[in-house]
Amino acid sequence: MFCVFNKQKIYSYIIASSTVILLLAASIMFAGDKMETMEMSSGTGKLVPIYDVETPKQRISITINCAWNADDIDQILKILDQRNVKVTFFMVGDWVDKYGEYVKKIAEAGHEIANHSDTHAHVNKLSYEQNVEEVQKCSEKIKKLTGQDVKLYRPPYGEYNDTVIKSATDNGYKVIQWSVDTLDYQGLDEGQMNDRINQKLKNGSIVLMHNGTENTASSLDGIIKNIQDKGYNIVKVSELIYNEGYEIDANGTQRLK
């Protein structure tokens, strides 16, 4: 009886040890599968979007959100063409529905088109599935008009949480914020906007502007000149950011590892 009892204990130890080993292996495999998503982590466990880029190159991006009217698009495109500058337009799906001819004009002019959600909802209040739908619907509308696949996303109102970011990154999008806010939507004039830009502009900055405001179109030429006079090259967001081998710190700065 004594020998039988010891054998049973040994068998139990072997089974328990094997179970622990299998669980550890599964955990390692699961962590590997999630590595790409966790690359977006700030190191604190919170997912963060890209606010700016650490780069030795003296270049920045101008981004224009399109969510209101399209009254100034022709003027904006004319100025960008005269300055030989390409920017990134973040479009809301509802705006795309209303102003399809301008979506095509922007694409034909060689500018980058990006996603600003379908309905400009408060995405922090939405579920993972609802966030995915907001992004996918907008991209589908853009592709139908332009044939372009959209892979950059900017959440409305600058809102985000882990659910918002994960719903986008899981579907192949990079989430883009900004590091320089012109506050053009508040009616600032050219001088006031340039003052704000001058305070924060540096290599890798992402500048936020909007169409459909009081002074954006009339101020754009002067703003571009101000930036170029400082020696900066203005490029599309996709040309500014890194696509692989990067990390994003707690402040949203994307840098190479």
Coordinates of C-alpha atoms in Angstrom, one line a residue:
M1 CA 0.0 0.0 0.0
F2 CA 2.9 2.3 0.8
C3 CA 4.5 1.9 -2.7
V4 CA 1.1 2.4 -4.5
F5 CA 0.4 5.6 -2.5
N6 CA 3.8 7.1 -3.5
K7 CA 3.3 6.2 -7.2
Q8 CA 0.0 8.0 -7.2
K9 CA 1.6 11.1 -5.7
I10 CA 4.3 11.0 -8.3
Y11 CA 1.8 10.7 -11.1
S12 CA -0.1 13.7 -9.6
Y13 CA 3.1 15.8 -9.5
I14 CA 3.9 14.9 -13.1
I15 CA 0.4 15.9 -14.3
A16 CA 0.4 19.1 -12.3
S17 CA 3.8 20.1 -13.6
S18 CA 2.8 19.3 -17.2
T19 CA -0.3 21.5 -16.9
V20 CA 1.8 24.4 -15.6
I21 CA 4.3 24.1 -18.5
L22 CA 1.5 24.0 -21.0
L23 CA -0.2 27.1 -19.5
L24 CA 3.1 29.0 -19.6
A25 CA 3.7 28.0 -23.3
A26 CA 0.2 29.2 -24.2
S27 CA 0.7 32.5 -22.4
I28 CA 4.0 33.1 -24.3
M29 CA 2.3 32.3 -27.7
F30 CA -0.6 34.7 -26.8
A31 CA 1.8 37.5 -25.9
G32 CA 3.5 37.0 -29.2
D33 CA 0.3 37.3 -31.1
K34 CA -0.4 40.6 -29.3
M35 CA 3.0 42.1 -29.7
E36 CA 2.1 44.2 -32.7
T37 CA -0.8 45.9 -30.9
M38 CA 1.2 46.4 -27.7
E39 CA 3.8 48.2 -29.8
M40 CA 1.5 51.1 -29.5
S41 CA 1.8 51.0 -25.7
S42 CA 3.4 54.0 -23.9
G43 CA 5.0 51.6 -21.5
T44 CA 2.4 52.3 -18.9
G45 CA -0.1 49.9 -20.4
K46 CA -2.2 52.7 -22.0
L47 CA -2.4 52.8 -25.8
V48 CA -1.5 56.1 -27.3
P49 CA -1.8 57.6 -30.8
I50 CA 1.0 59.4 -32.8
Y51 CA 1.2 63.1 -31.8
D52 CA 4.6 63.8 -33.5
V53 CA 7.6 62.0 -34.8
E54 CA 11.2 62.0 -33.6
T55 CA 13.3 62.6 -36.7
P56 CA 16.6 64.3 -37.6
K57 CA 15.0 65.5 -40.8
Q58 CA 13.6 69.0 -40.8
R59 CA 10.2 68.2 -42.0
I60 CA 6.6 68.4 -40.7
S61 CA 3.1 67.6 -41.8
I62 CA 0.0 69.9 -42.2
T63 CA -3.3 68.1 -41.6
I64 CA -6.7 69.5 -42.5
N65 CA -9.9 68.1 -41.0
C66 CA -12.9 68.1 -43.2
A67 CA -16.2 67.9 -41.3
W68 CA -18.2 71.1 -42.0
N69 CA -18.7 72.7 -45.4
A70 CA -16.6 72.8 -48.5
D71 CA -16.8 76.5 -49.4
D72 CA -13.1 77.1 -49.2
I73 CA -11.7 73.8 -50.7
D74 CA -11.0 75.4 -54.1
Q75 CA -9.1 78.2 -52.5
I76 CA -7.1 75.8 -50.3
L77 CA -6.2 73.6 -53.2
K78 CA -5.1 76.6 -55.3
I79 CA -2.8 77.8 -52.5
L80 CA -1.3 74.3 -52.0
D81 CA -0.7 74.0 -55.7
Q82 CA 1.0 77.4 -55.9
R83 CA 3.2 76.5 -53.0
N84 CA 3.8 73.0 -54.4
V85 CA 2.8 71.5 -51.0
K86 CA 1.0 68.2 -50.4
V87 CA -0.9 67.8 -47.1
T88 CA -3.2 65.2 -45.5
F89 CA -6.9 65.7 -45.4
F90 CA -8.8 63.8 -42.6
M91 CA -12.4 63.4 -43.9
V92 CA -15.6 62.5 -42.0
G93 CA -17.8 60.0 -43.9
D94 CA -20.8 62.4 -43.7
W95 CA -18.6 65.1 -45.4
V96 CA -17.6 62.6 -48.1
D97 CA -21.3 61.9 -48.8
K98 CA -22.1 65.6 -49.2
Y99 CA -19.0 66.7 -51.1
G100 CA -17.9 63.8 -53.2
E101 CA -16.7 66.1 -56.1
Y102 CA -14.3 67.8 -53.7
V103 CA -13.0 64.5 -52.4
K104 CA -12.1 63.6 -56.0
K105 CA -10.5 67.0 -56.5
I106 CA -8.3 66.6 -53.5
A107 CA -7.3 63.1 -54.5
E108 CA -6.6 64.2 -58.1
A109 CA -4.4 67.0 -56.8
G110 CA -2.1 64.4 -55.2
H111 CA -3.0 65.1 -51.5
E112 CA -3.3 62.4 -49.0
I113 CA -6.8 61.4 -47.8
A114 CA -7.3 60.0 -44.3
N115 CA -10.1 58.8 -42.1
H116 CA -11.8 61.0 -39.5
S117 CA -14.7 58.6 -38.7
D118 CA -18.0 58.1 -40.4
T119 CA -20.3 60.4 -38.3
H120 CA -17.9 62.4 -36.1
A121 CA -19.3 60.6 -33.0
H122 CA -17.9 60.7 -29.5
V123 CA -16.0 57.5 -30.0
N124 CA -15.0 57.1 -26.4
K125 CA -18.7 56.2 -25.7
L126 CA -18.8 53.5 -28.4
S127 CA -18.1 49.8 -28.2
Y128 CA -15.2 48.1 -30.0
E129 CA -17.6 47.0 -32.8
Q130 CA -19.1 50.4 -33.2
N131 CA -15.7 52.0 -33.4
V132 CA -14.7 49.5 -36.1
E133 CA -17.9 50.4 -38.0
E134 CA -17.2 54.1 -37.8
V135 CA -13.7 53.6 -39.3
Q136 CA -14.6 51.0 -42.0
K137 CA -17.7 52.9 -43.3
C138 CA -15.7 56.1 -43.9
S139 CA -12.9 54.3 -45.6
E140 CA -15.3 52.4 -47.9
K141 CA -16.9 55.7 -49.0
I142 CA -13.5 57.2 -49.7
K143 CA -12.3 54.2 -51.7
K144 CA -15.5 54.2 -53.7
L145 CA -14.9 57.7 -54.9
T146 CA -11.1 57.7 -55.2
G147 CA -10.0 54.0 -55.4
Q148 CA -7.6 54.7 -52.6
D149 CA -7.1 52.5 -49.5
V150 CA -7.1 54.6 -46.4
K151 CA -4.7 53.6 -43.5
L152 CA -4.6 56.7 -41.3
Y153 CA -7.3 57.5 -38.7
R154 CA -7.9 60.5 -36.5
P155 CA -10.7 60.1 -33.9
P156 CA -13.2 63.0 -33.7
Y157 CA -12.7 65.7 -31.0
G158 CA -9.2 64.2 -30.3
E159 CA -10.9 61.6 -28.1
Y160 CA -9.4 58.2 -27.6
N161 CA -9.1 55.3 -25.2
D162 CA -7.7 51.8 -25.5
T163 CA -10.9 50.6 -27.3
V164 CA -10.7 53.4 -29.9
I165 CA -7.1 52.8 -30.7
K166 CA -7.3 49.0 -30.7
S167 CA -10.3 49.0 -33.0
A168 CA -8.3 51.0 -35.5
T169 CA -4.9 49.3 -35.2
D170 CA -6.4 45.8 -35.3
N171 CA -7.7 46.8 -38.7
G172 CA -4.4 48.1 -40.0
Y173 CA -4.8 51.8 -39.3
K174 CA -2.3 54.2 -37.6
V175 CA -4.0 56.6 -35.2
I176 CA -2.8 60.2 -35.8
Q177 CA -3.3 63.1 -33.4
W178 CA -1.3 66.4 -33.6
S179 CA 1.3 68.4 -31.7
V180 CA 0.5 71.9 -33.0
D181 CA -3.1 73.1 -32.9
T182 CA -3.7 76.4 -34.8
L183 CA -7.1 76.8 -33.2
D184 CA -8.3 78.0 -36.6
Y185 CA -11.8 76.8 -35.7
Q186 CA -11.9 79.5 -33.0
G187 CA -11.5 82.2 -35.6
L188 CA -7.9 83.1 -35.0
D189 CA -6.3 85.2 -37.7
E190 CA -3.1 84.5 -39.6
G191 CA -0.8 86.2 -37.1
Q192 CA -2.3 84.5 -34.1
M193 CA -2.1 81.1 -35.8
N194 CA 1.6 81.6 -36.8
D195 CA 2.3 82.6 -33.2
R196 CA 1.0 79.3 -32.0
I197 CA 2.9 77.4 -34.7
N198 CA 6.2 79.2 -33.9
Q199 CA 5.9 78.3 -30.2
K200 CA 5.8 74.5 -30.8
L201 CA 7.0 73.7 -34.3
K202 CA 10.0 71.3 -34.5
N203 CA 11.2 68.4 -36.6
G204 CA 8.4 65.8 -36.9
S205 CA 5.5 68.1 -35.8
I206 CA 2.0 67.5 -37.0
V207 CA -0.1 70.7 -37.5
L208 CA -3.8 70.7 -37.1
M209 CA -6.1 72.8 -39.3
H210 CA -9.7 72.7 -40.5
N211 CA -11.5 73.7 -43.6
G212 CA -14.7 75.6 -43.4
T213 CA -13.5 78.1 -40.8
E214 CA -13.4 81.9 -40.9
N215 CA -9.7 82.4 -41.7
T216 CA -8.0 79.1 -42.6
A217 CA -8.1 79.5 -46.4
S218 CA -7.1 83.1 -46.3
S219 CA -4.3 82.4 -43.8
L220 CA -2.9 79.3 -45.4
D221 CA -0.4 80.9 -47.8
G222 CA 1.1 82.9 -45.0
I223 CA 1.2 79.9 -42.7
I224 CA 3.0 77.8 -45.3
K225 CA 5.5 80.6 -46.0
N226 CA 6.2 81.0 -42.3
I227 CA 6.9 77.2 -42.0
Q228 CA 9.0 77.1 -45.1
D229 CA 11.0 80.2 -44.2
K230 CA 12.1 78.3 -41.1
G231 CA 13.6 75.6 -43.3
Y232 CA 10.9 72.9 -42.9
N233 CA 9.8 70.7 -45.7
I234 CA 6.0 70.0 -45.6
V235 CA 5.2 66.3 -46.3
K236 CA 2.2 64.0 -46.1
V237 CA 1.7 62.2 -42.8
S238 CA 2.4 58.9 -44.4
E239 CA 5.8 60.3 -45.4
L240 CA 6.5 61.6 -41.9
I241 CA 5.7 58.6 -39.7
Y242 CA 7.6 55.3 -39.4
N243 CA 5.8 52.1 -40.6
E244 CA 7.9 49.5 -38.8
G245 CA 10.5 49.2 -36.1
Y246 CA 9.1 52.0 -33.9
E247 CA 7.7 52.7 -30.5
I248 CA 5.4 55.4 -29.1
D249 CA 6.2 57.0 -25.8
A250 CA 3.8 58.2 -23.2
N251 CA 3.6 61.7 -24.8
G252 CA 2.7 60.2 -28.2
T253 CA 6.1 60.7 -29.9
Q254 CA 6.8 58.0 -32.4
R255 CA 10.5 57.0 -32.7
L256 CA 12.6 54.2 -34.0
K257 CA 13.6 51.5 -31.5

